[in-house]
Coordinates of C-alpha atoms in Angstrom, one line a residue:
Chain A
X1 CA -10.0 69.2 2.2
X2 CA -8.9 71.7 4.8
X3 CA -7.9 68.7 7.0
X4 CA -5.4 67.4 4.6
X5 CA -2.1 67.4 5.6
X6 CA 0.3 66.1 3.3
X7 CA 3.6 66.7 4.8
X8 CA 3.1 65.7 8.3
X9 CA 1.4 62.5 6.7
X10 CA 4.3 61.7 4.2
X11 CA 7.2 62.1 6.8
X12 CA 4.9 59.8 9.4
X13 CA 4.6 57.4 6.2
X14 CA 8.6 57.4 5.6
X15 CA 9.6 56.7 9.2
X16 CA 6.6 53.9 9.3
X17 CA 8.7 52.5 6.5
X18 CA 11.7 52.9 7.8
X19 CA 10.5 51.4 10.9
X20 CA 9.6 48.1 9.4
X21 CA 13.0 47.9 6.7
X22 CA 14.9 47.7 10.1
X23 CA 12.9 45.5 11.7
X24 CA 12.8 43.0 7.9
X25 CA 16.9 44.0 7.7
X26 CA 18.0 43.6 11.5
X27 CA 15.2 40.7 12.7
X28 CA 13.8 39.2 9.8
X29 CA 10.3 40.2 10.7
X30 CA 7.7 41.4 8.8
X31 CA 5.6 44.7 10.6
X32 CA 2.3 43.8 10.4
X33 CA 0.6 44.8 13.2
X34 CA -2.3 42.5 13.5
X35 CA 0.0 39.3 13.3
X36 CA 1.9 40.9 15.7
X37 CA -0.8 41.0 18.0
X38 CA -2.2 37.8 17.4
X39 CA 1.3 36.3 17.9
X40 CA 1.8 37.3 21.9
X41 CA -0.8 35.2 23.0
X42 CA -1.6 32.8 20.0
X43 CA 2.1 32.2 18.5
X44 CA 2.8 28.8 16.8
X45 CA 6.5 29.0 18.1
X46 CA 5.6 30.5 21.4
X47 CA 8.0 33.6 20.9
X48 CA 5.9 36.1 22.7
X49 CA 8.9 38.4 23.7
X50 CA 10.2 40.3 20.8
X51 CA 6.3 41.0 19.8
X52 CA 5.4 42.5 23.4
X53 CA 9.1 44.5 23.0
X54 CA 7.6 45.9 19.5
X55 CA 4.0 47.3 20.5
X56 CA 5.8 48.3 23.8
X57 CA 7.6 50.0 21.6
X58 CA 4.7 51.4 19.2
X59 CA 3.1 52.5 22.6
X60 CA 6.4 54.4 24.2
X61 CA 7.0 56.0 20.7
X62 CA 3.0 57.9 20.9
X63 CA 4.3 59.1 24.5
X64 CA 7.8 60.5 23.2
X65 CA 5.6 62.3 20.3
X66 CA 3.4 63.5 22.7
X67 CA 5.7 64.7 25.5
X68 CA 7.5 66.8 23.0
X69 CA 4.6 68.1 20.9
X70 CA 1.4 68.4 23.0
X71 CA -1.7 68.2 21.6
X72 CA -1.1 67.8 18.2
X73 CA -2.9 64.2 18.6
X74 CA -5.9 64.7 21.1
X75 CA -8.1 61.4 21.8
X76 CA -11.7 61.3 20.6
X77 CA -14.6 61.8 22.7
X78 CA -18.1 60.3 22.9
X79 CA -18.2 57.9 19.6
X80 CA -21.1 55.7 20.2
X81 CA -19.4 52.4 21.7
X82 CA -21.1 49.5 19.7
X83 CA -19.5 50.8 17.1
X84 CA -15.9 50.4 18.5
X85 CA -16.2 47.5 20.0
X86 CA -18.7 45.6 16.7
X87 CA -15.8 47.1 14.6
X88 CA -12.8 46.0 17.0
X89 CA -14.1 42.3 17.0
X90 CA -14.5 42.3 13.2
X91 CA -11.0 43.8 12.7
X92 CA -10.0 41.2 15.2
X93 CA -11.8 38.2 12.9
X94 CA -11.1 39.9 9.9
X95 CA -7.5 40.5 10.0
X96 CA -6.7 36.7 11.1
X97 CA -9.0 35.0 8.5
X98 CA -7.2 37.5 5.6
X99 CA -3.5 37.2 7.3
X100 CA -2.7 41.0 8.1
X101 CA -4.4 44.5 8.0
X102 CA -3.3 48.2 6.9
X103 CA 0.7 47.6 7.5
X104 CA 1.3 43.7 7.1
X105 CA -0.6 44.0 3.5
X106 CA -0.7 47.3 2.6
X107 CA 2.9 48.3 3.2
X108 CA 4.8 45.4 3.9
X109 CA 3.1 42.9 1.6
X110 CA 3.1 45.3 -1.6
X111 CA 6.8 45.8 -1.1
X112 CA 6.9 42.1 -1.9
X113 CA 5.2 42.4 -5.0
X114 CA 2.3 40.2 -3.4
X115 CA -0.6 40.5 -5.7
X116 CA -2.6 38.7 -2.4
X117 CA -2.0 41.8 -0.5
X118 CA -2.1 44.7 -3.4
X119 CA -6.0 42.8 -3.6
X120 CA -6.4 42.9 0.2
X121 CA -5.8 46.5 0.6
X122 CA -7.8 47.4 -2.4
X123 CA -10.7 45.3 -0.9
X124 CA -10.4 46.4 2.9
X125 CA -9.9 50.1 1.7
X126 CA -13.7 49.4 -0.6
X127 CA -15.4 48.2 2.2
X128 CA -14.3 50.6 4.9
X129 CA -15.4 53.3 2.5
X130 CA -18.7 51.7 2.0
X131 CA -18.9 51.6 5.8
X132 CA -18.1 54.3 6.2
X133 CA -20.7 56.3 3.6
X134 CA -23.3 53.9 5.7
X135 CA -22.8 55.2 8.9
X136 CA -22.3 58.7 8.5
X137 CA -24.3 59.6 5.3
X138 CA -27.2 57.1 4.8
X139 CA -27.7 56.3 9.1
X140 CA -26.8 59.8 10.3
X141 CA -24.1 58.3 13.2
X142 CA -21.1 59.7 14.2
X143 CA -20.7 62.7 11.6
Chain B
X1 CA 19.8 41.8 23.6
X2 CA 20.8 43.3 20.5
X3 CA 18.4 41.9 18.6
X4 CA 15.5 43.1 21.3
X5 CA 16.7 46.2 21.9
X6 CA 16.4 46.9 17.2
X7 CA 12.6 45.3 17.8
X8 CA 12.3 48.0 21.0
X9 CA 13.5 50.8 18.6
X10 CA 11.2 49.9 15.6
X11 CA 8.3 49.9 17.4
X12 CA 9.3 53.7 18.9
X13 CA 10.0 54.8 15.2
X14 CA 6.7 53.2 14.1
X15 CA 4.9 54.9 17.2
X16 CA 6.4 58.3 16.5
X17 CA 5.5 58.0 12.4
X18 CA 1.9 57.1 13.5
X19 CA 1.9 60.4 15.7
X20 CA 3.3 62.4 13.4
X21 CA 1.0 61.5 10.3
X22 CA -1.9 61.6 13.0
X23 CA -3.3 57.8 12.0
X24 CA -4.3 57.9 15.8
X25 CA -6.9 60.1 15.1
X26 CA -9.7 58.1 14.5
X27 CA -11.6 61.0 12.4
X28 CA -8.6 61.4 10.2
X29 CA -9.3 57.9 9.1
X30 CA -12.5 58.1 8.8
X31 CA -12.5 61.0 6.9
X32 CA -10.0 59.3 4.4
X33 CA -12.4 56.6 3.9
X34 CA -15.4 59.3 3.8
X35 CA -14.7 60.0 -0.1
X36 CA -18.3 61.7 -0.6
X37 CA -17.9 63.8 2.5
X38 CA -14.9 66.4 3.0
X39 CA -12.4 63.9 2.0
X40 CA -9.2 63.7 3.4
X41 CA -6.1 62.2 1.6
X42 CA -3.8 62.1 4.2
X43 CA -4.0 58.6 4.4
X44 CA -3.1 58.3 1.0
X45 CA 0.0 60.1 1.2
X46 CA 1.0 58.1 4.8
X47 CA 0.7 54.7 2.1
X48 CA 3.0 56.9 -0.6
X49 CA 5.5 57.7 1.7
X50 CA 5.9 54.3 3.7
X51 CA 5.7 52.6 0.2
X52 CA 8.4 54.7 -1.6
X53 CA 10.5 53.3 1.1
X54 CA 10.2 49.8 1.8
X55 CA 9.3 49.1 -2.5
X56 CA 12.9 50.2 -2.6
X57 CA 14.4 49.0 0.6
X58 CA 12.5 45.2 0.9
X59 CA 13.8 44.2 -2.6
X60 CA 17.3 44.9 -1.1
X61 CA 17.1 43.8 1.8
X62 CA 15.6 40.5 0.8
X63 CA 18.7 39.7 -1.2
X64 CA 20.6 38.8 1.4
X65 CA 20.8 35.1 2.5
X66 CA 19.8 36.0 6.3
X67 CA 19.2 39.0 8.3
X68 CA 21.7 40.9 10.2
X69 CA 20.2 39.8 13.8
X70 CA 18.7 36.7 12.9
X71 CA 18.3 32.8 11.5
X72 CA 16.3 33.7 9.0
X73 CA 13.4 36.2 6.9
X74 CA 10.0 35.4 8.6
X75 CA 8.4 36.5 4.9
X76 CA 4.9 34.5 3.8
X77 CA 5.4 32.8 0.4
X78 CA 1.8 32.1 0.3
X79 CA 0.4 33.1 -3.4
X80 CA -3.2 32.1 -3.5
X81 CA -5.8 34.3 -3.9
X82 CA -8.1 32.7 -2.1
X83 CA -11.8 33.1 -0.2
X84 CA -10.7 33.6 3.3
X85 CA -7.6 36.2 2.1
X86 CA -10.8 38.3 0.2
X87 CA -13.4 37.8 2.8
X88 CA -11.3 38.4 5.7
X89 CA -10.1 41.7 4.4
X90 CA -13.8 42.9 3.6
X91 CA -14.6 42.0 7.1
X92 CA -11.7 44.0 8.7
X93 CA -12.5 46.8 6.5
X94 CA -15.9 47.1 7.9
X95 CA -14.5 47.4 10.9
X96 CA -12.1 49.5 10.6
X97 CA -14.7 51.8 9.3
X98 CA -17.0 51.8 11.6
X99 CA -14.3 52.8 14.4
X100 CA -11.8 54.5 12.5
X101 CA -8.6 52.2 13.7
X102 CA -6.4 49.7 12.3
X103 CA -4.4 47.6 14.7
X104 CA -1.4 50.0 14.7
X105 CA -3.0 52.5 16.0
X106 CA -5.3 51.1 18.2
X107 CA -2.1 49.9 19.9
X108 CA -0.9 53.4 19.9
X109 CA -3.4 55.1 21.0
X110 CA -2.7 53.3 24.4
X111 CA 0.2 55.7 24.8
X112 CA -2.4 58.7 24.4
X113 CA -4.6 57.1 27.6
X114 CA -7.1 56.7 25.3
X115 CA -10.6 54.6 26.7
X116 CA -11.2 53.9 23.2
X117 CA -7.5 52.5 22.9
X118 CA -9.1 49.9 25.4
X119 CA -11.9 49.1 24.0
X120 CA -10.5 48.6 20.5
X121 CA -7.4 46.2 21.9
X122 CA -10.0 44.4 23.8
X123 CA -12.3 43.8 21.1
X124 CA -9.8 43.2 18.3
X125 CA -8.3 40.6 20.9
X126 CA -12.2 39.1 21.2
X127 CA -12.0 38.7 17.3
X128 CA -8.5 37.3 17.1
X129 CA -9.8 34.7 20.1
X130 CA -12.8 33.8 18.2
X131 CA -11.4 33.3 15.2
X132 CA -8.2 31.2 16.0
X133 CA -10.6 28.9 18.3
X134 CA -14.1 28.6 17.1
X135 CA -13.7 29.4 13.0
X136 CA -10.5 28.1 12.8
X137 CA -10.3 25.8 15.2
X138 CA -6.6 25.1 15.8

């Protein structure tokens, strides 16, 4: 465990959640990131704005991070494609067909005391681990 | 304007906590969800710390009549535990594991210039497209 990092992780955990009380408190908006997402170009209400504004956001606050502590986040290199872009499209599917991913369920829907989305994490968390085991142990790829 | 400029500055807050807990490195993901490997419970504690604050601060806030900026709370009263909400989140957990991002930071990881950022946005925008018009079909 000489990756772990528990304070760096905690404090990035807090602000996430501070992040999305405001945006619950000031806009009424829940901060799940795959609705989000979904909603600039496939929004019922056709309210694109305040959801481009957000991941603008999202993006501008990895470049302020970055600008003032340089390479403490460097990007990957050479991970075999398919597997981003099999795993993007099934994030993409999945995430619509069970109504949020890792933020809109697993932080924002447990503060509601949703039982839907304490089972959602629980089950996305059992099968990313399975996947992962897969791939790296019992295939070999991308150790 | 106010209320885009609170959405502008939620997102940076969001961005800079997914920095600083370094969910936009892929491996560190992975090697959360890697428990028979060198595990790495970082993830855990990004969960703890994001939960200890909105378990406190959603009840609160969700006991006023309307939000400060807006008509109303955009909060799902759905309650069924149902096939698609069980299926759906197996699927996206394959998928997060076999590329090591959620949404969040696939999003963010546009701000590192990041070719994987692409690939990820692109192909998670494929899924939502296929879903929403050939599963769905709304």
């Amino acid at each position: 465990m000489e990756n772990f990092t528990p304070y760096t992780a905690t404090a990035g955990g807090v602000l996430i959640g501070i992040s999305v009380t405001l945006l619950l408190l000031f806009n009424g908006r829940i901060g799940g990131i795959s609705g989000i997402m979904n909603g600039v170009f496939f929004s019922a209400h056709k309210d694109p704005v305040w959801r481009l504004i957000f991941l603008t956001g999202l993006v501008l606050g990895v470049v302020l991070f970055q600008w003032l502590v340089p390479g403490f986040n460097v990007t990957r290199q050479a991970y075999p494609l398919p597997l981003l872009l099999m795993g993007g499209f099934l994030i993409g599917v999945g995430t619509r067909m069970g109504s949020g991913c890792t933020s809109g369920h697993g932080i924002c829907g447990i503060a509601t005391r949703s039982l839907r989305s304490v089972l959602a994490t629980l089950t996305f968390m059992a099968t990313g681990m399975v996947t992962v085991y897969i791939i790296r142990h019992s295939m070999g790829l991308a150790a | 304007m106010k209320q885009n400029f609170m959405v502008l500055l939620c997102g940076v807050i969001f961005g800079i906590g997914l920095s600083l807990s370094q969910m936009i490195n892929p491996n560190k993901v992975l090697d959360f969800l890697d428990i028979s490997g060198n595990w790495d419970p970082s993830l855990l504690f990004v969960m703890i710390g994001a939960l200890a604050v909105t378990l406190v601060s959603f009840k609160w806030v969700l006991k006023r009549p309307v939000p400060l900026l807006a008509e109303r709370f955009h909060v799902s009263n759905n309650a069924s535990v149902d096939k698609p909400l069980l299926l759906g989140a197996a699927i996206f957990g394959i998928g997060w594991g076999m590329s090591g991002y959620c949404p969040g930071p696939a999003v963010g990881s546009l701000g590192l210039l990041s070719m994987e950022a692409l690939f990820m946005v692109a192909s998670i925008y494929t899924g939502f497209f296929a879903y929403n018009w050939l599963l769905a079909r709304k």
